[in-house]
XYZ file of N, CA and C in Angstrom:
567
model
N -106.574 -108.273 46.933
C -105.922 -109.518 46.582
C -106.451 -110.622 47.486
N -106.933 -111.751 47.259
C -107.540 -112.927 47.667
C -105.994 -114.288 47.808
N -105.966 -114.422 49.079
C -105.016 -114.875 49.866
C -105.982 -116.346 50.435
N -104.747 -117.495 50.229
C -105.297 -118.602 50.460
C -104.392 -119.098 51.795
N -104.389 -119.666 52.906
C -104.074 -119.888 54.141
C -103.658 -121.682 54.328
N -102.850 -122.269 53.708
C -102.759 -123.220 53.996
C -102.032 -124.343 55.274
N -102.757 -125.052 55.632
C -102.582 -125.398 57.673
C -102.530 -126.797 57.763
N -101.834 -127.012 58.499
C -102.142 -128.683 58.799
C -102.464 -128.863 60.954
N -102.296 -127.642 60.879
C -102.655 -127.898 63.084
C -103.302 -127.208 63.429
N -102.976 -126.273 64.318
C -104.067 -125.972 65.190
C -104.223 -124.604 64.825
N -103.453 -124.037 64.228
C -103.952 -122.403 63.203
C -103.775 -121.565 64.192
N -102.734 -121.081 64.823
C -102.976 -119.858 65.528
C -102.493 -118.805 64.661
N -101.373 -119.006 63.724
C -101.246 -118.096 62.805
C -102.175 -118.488 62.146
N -102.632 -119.262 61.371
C -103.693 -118.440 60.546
C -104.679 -117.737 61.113
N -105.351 -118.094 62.147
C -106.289 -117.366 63.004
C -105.561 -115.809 63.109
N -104.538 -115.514 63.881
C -103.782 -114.241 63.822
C -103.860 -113.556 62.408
N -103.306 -114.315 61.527
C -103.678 -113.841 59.557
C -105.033 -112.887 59.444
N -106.235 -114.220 59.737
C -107.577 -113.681 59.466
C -107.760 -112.357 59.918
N -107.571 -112.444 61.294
C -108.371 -110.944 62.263
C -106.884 -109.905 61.475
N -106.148 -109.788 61.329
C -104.613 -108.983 60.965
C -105.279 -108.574 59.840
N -105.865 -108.953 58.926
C -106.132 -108.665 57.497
C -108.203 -108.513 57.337
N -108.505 -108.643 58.544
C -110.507 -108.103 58.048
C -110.985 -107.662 57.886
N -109.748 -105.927 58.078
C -110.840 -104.778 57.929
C -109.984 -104.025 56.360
N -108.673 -105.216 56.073
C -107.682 -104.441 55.141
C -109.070 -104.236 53.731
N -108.978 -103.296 53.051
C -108.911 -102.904 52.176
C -108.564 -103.440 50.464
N -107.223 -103.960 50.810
C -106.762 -104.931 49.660
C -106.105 -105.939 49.730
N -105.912 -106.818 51.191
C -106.053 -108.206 50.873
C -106.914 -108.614 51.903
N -107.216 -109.567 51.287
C -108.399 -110.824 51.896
C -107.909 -112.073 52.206
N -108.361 -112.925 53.157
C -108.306 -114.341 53.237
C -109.356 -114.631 52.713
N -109.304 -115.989 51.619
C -110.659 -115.936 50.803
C -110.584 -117.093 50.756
N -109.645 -118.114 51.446
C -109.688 -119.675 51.564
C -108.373 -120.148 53.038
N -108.725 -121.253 53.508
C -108.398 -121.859 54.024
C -108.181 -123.420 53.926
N -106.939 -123.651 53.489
C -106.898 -124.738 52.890
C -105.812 -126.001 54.149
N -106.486 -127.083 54.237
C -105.788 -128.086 55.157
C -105.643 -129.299 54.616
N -104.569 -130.030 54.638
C -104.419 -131.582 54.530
C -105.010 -132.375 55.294
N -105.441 -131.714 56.824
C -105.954 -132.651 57.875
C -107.295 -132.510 57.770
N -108.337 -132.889 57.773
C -109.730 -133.294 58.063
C -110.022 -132.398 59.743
N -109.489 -132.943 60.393
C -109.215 -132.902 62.149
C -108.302 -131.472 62.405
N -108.033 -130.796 61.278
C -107.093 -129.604 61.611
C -107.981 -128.717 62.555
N -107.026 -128.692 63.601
C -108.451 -126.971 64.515
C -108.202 -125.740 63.403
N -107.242 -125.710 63.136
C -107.146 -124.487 62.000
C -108.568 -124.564 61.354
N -109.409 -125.482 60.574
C -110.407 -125.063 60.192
C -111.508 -124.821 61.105
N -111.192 -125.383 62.389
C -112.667 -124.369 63.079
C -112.478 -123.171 63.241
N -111.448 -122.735 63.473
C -110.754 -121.439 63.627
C -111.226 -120.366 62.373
N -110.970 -121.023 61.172
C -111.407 -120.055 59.665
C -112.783 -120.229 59.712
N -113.245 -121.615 59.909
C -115.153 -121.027 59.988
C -115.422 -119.918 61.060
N -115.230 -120.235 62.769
C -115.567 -119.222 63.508
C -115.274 -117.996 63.103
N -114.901 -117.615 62.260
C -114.343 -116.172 61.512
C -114.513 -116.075 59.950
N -115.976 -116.625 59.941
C -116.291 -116.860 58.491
C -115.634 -117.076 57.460
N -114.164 -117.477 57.427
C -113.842 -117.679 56.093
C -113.800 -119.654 55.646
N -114.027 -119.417 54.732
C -113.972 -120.580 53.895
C -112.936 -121.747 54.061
N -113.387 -122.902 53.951
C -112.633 -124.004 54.104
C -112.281 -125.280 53.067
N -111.503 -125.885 53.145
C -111.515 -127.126 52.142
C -110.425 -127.800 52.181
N -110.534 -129.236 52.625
C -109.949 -130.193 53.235
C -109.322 -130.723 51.735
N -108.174 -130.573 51.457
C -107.259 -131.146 50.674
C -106.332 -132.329 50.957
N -106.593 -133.565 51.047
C -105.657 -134.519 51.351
C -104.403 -134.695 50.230
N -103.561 -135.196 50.903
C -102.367 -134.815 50.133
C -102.610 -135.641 48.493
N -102.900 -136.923 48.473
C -103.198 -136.815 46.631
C -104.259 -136.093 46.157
N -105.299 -135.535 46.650
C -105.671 -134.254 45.667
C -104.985 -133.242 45.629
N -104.125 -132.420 46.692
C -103.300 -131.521 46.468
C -102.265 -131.282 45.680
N -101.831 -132.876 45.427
C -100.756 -132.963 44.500
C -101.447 -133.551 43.057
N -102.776 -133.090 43.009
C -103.539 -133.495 41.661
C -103.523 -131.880 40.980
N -103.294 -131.705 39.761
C -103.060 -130.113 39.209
C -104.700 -130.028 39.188
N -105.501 -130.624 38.547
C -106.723 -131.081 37.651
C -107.471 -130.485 38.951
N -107.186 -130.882 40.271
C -107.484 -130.327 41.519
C -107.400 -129.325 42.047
N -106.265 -128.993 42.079
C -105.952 -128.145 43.256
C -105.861 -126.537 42.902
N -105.322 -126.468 41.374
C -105.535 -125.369 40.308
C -107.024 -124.965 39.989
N -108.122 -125.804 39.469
C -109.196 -125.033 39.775
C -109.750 -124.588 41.267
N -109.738 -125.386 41.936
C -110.021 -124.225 43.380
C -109.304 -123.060 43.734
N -108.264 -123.132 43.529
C -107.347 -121.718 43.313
C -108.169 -120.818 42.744
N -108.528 -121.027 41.570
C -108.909 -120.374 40.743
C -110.910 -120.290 40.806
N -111.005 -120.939 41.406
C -112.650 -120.981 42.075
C -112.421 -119.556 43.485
N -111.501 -119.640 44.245
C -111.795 -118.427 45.124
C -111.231 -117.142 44.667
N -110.620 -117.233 43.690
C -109.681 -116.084 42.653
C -108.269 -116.207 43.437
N -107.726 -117.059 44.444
C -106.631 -117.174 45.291
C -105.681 -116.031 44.107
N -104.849 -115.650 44.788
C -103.511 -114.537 43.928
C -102.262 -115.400 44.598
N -102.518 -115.218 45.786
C -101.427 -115.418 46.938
C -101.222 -116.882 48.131
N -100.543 -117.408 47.862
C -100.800 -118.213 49.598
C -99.378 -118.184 50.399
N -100.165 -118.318 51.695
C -99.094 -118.695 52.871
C -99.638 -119.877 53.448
N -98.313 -120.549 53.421
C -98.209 -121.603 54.475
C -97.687 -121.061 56.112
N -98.950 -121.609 57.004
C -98.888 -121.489 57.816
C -98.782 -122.494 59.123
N -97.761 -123.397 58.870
C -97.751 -124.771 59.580
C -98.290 -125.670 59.130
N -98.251 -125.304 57.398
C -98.395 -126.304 56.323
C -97.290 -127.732 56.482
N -97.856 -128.875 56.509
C -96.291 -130.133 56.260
C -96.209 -130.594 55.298
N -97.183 -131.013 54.369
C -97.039 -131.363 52.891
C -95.686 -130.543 52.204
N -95.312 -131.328 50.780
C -94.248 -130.711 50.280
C -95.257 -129.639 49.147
N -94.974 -128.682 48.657
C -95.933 -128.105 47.817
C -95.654 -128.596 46.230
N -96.250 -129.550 45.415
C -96.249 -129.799 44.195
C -95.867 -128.675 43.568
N -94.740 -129.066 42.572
C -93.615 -128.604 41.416
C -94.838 -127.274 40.661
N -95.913 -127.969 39.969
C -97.028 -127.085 39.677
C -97.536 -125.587 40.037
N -97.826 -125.794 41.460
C -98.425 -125.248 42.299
C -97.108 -123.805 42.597
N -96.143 -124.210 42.173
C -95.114 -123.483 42.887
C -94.780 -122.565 41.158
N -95.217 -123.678 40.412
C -94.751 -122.731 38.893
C -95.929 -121.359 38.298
N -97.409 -122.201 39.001
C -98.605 -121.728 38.805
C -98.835 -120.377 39.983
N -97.851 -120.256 41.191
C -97.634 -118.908 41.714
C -96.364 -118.224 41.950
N -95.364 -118.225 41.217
C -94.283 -117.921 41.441
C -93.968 -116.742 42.008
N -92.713 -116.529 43.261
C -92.906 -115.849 43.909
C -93.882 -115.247 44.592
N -95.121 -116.385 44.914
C -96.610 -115.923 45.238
C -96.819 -116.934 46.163
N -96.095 -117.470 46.845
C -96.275 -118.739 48.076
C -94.811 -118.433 48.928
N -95.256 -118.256 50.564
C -94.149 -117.867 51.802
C -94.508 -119.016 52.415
N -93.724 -119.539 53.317
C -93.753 -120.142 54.505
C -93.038 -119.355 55.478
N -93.450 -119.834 56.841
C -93.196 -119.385 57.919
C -92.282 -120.544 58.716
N -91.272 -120.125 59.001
C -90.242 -121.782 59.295
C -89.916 -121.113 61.013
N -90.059 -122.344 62.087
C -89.508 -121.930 63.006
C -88.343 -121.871 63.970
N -87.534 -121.607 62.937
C -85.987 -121.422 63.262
C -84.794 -120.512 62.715
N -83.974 -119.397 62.700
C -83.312 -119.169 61.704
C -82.907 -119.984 60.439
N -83.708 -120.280 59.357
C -82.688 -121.114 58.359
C -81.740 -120.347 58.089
N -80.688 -121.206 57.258
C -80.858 -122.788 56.869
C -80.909 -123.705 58.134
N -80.094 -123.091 59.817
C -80.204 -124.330 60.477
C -81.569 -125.037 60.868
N -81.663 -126.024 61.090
C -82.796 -126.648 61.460
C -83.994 -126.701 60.333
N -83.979 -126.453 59.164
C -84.496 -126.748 58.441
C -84.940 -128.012 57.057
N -85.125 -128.515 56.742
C -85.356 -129.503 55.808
C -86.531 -130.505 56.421
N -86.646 -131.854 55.953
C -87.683 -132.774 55.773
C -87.314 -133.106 57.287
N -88.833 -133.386 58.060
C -88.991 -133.558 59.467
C -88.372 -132.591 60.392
N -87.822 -131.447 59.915
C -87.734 -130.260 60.870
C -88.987 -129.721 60.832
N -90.080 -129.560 61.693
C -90.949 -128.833 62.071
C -91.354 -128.954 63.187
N -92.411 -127.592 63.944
C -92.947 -128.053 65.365
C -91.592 -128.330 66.197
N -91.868 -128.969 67.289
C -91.504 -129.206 68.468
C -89.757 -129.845 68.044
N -90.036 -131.051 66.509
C -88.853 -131.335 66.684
C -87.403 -130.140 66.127
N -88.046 -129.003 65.661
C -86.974 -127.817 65.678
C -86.522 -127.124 67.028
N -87.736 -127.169 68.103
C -87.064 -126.463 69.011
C -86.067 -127.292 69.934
N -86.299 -128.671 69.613
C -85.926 -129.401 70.744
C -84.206 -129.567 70.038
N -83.868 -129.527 68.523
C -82.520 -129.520 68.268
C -81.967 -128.079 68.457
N -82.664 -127.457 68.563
C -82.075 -125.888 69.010
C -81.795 -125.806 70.557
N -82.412 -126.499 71.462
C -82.162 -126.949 72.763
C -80.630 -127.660 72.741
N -80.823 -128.831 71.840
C -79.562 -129.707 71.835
C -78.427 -129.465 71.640
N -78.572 -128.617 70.649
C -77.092 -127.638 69.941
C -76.856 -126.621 71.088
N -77.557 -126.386 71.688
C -77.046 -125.290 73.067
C -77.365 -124.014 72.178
N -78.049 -123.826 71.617
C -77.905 -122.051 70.960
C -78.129 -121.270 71.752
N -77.859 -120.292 71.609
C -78.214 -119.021 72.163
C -78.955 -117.983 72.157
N -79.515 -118.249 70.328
C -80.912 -117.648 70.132
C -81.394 -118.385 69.149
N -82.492 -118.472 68.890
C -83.445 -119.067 67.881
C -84.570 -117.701 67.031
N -85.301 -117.979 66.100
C -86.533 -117.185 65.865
C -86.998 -117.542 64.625
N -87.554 -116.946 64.060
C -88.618 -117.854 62.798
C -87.529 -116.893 61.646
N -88.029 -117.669 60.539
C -87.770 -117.347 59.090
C -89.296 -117.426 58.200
N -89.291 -116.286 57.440
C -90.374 -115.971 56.416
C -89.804 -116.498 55.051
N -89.763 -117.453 54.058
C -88.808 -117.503 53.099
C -90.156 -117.829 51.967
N -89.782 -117.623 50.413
C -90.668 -117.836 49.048
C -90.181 -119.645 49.728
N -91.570 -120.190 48.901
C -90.977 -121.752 48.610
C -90.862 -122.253 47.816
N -90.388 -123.188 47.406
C -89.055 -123.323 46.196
C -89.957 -125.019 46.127
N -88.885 -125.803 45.501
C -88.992 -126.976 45.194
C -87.965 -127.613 45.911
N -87.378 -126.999 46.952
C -86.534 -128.028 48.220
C -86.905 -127.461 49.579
N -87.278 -128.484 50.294
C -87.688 -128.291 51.113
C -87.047 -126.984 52.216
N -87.722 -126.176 52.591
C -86.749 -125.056 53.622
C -86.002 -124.217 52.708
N -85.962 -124.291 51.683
C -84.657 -124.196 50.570
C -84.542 -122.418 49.889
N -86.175 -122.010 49.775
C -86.532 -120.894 49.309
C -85.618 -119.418 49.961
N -86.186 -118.395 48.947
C -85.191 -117.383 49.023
C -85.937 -116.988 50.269
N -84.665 -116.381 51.378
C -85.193 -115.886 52.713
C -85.808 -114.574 52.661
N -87.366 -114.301 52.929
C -88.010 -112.720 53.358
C -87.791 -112.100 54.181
N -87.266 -112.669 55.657
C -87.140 -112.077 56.542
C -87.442 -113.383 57.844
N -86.389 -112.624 58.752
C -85.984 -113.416 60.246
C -85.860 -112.392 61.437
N -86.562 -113.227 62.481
C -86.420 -112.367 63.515
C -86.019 -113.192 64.559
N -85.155 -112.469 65.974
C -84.339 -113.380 66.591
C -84.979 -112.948 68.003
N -84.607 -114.091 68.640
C -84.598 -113.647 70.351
C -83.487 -114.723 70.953
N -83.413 -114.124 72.183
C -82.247 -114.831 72.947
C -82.744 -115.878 73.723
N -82.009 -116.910 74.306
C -82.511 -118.130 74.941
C -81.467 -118.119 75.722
N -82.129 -118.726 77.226
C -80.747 -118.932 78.193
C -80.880 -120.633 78.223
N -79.358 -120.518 78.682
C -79.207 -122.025 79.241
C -80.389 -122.950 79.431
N -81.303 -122.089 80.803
C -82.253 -122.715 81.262
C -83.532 -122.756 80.374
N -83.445 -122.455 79.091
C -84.465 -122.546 78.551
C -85.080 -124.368 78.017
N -86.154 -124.504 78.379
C -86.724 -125.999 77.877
C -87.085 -125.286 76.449
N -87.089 -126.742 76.037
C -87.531 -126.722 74.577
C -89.033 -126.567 74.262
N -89.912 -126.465 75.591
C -91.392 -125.690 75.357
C -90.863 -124.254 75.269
N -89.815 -123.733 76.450
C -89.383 -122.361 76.073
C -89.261 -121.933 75.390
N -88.674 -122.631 74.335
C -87.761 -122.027 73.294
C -89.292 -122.014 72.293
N -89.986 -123.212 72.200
C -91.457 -123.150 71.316
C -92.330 -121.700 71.579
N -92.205 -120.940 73.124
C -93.138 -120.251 73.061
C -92.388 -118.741 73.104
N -91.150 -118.974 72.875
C -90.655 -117.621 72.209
C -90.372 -117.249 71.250
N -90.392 -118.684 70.156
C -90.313 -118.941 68.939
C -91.515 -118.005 68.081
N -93.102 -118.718 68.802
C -94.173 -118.313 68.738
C -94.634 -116.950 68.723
N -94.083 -116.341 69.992
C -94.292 -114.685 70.462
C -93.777 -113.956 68.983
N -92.959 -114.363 68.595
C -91.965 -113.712 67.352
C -92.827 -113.806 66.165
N -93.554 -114.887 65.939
C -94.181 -115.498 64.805
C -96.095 -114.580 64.935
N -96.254 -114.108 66.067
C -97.641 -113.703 66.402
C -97.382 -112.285 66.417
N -96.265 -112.041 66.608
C -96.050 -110.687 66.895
C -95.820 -109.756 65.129
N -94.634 -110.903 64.042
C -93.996 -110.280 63.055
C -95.167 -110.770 61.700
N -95.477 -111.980 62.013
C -95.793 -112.872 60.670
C -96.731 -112.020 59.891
N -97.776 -111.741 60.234
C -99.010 -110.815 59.468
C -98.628 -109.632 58.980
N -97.809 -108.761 59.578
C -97.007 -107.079 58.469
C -96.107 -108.021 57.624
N -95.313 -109.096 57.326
C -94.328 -109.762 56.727
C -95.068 -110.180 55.454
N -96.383 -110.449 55.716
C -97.067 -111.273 54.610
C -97.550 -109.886 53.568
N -97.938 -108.918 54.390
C -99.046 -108.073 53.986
C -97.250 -106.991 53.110
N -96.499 -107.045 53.677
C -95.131 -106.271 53.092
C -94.967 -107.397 51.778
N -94.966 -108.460 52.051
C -94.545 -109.453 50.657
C -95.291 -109.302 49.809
N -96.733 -109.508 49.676
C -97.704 -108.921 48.965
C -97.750 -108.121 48.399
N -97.734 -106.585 48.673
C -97.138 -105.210 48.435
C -96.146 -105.541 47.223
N -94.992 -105.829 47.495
C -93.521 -105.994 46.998
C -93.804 -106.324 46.043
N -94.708 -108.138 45.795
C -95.231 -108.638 44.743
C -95.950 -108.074 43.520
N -97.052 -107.136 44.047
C -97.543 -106.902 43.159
C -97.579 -106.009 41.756
């Protein structure tokens, strides 16, 4: 199965994705797709030979677009992987149940429009929680909104800064994300 990687930063999950899945058998990363021009995520998919292509957000949200390249790498599957764009109505009908994101917080809290990155950990700081960890969820047509795949938790103390809380957020996300994708896949097919 040919798996498309879509990124808007610096790709350490997708980088983690690539090497997790190079020697698999039956899925592939067979594209790498970014809104940013400047994303390190794509030096990351070239240094590891896979394929690239800079999608700015009105071609992404062009069908006429974004559907034949899909269909130019044989894509089956994608994950967003610190994707920020919203994913066009299309795109979501044209893979149903065939697109995850990776969210970094238990949803529903901290989730919706401008929850991402730094500004999730820093309201998980604010609220005083006690633990935080990522969510794997399908994506839907509301933002954060999709049915949940799976969450994993860790504990946070008091003294945790909100880089803390980012790089335990992370450990969880490097450690779970790649068996989560490669189990959804499976399930899917």
């Amino acid at each position: 199965m040919n798996i498309a990687i879509f990124v808007s930063g610096s790709g350490t999950n997708c980088e983690n994705l690539i090497k997790y899945f190079k020697d698999s058998e039956t899925i592939r990363v067979a594209l790498v797709v970014s809104n940013k021009a400047d994303a390190y995520a794509l030096v990351r998919a070239e240094r590891l030979d896979v394929p690239t292509k800079v999608l700015p957000k009105s071609e992404l949200n062009n069908a006429d677009i974004t559907l034949p390249l899909m269909r130019e790498y044989g894509i089956e599957f994608i994950v967003l992987a610190g994707f920020l764009p919203l994913i066009p109505d299309f795109l979501i009908e044209a893979f149903p149940r065939r697109i995850i994101n990776i969210h970094p917080s238990l949803l529903p809290k901290y989730g919706g429009k401008g929850m991402w990155g730094h500004h999730v950990h820093e309201a998980v700081k604010a609220a005083g929680d006690t633990e935080t960890g990522m969510t794997v969820h399908y994506v839907s047509n509301v933002c954060d909104g999709g049915e949940i795949v799976a969450q994993f938790r860790t504990p946070l103390s008091p003294d945790d800064t909100a880089d803390d809380i980012a790089e335990k957020e992370h450990q969880l996300e490097m450690l779970h994300f790649p068996a989560v994708v490669e189990k959804v896949i499976f399930e899917e097919r």
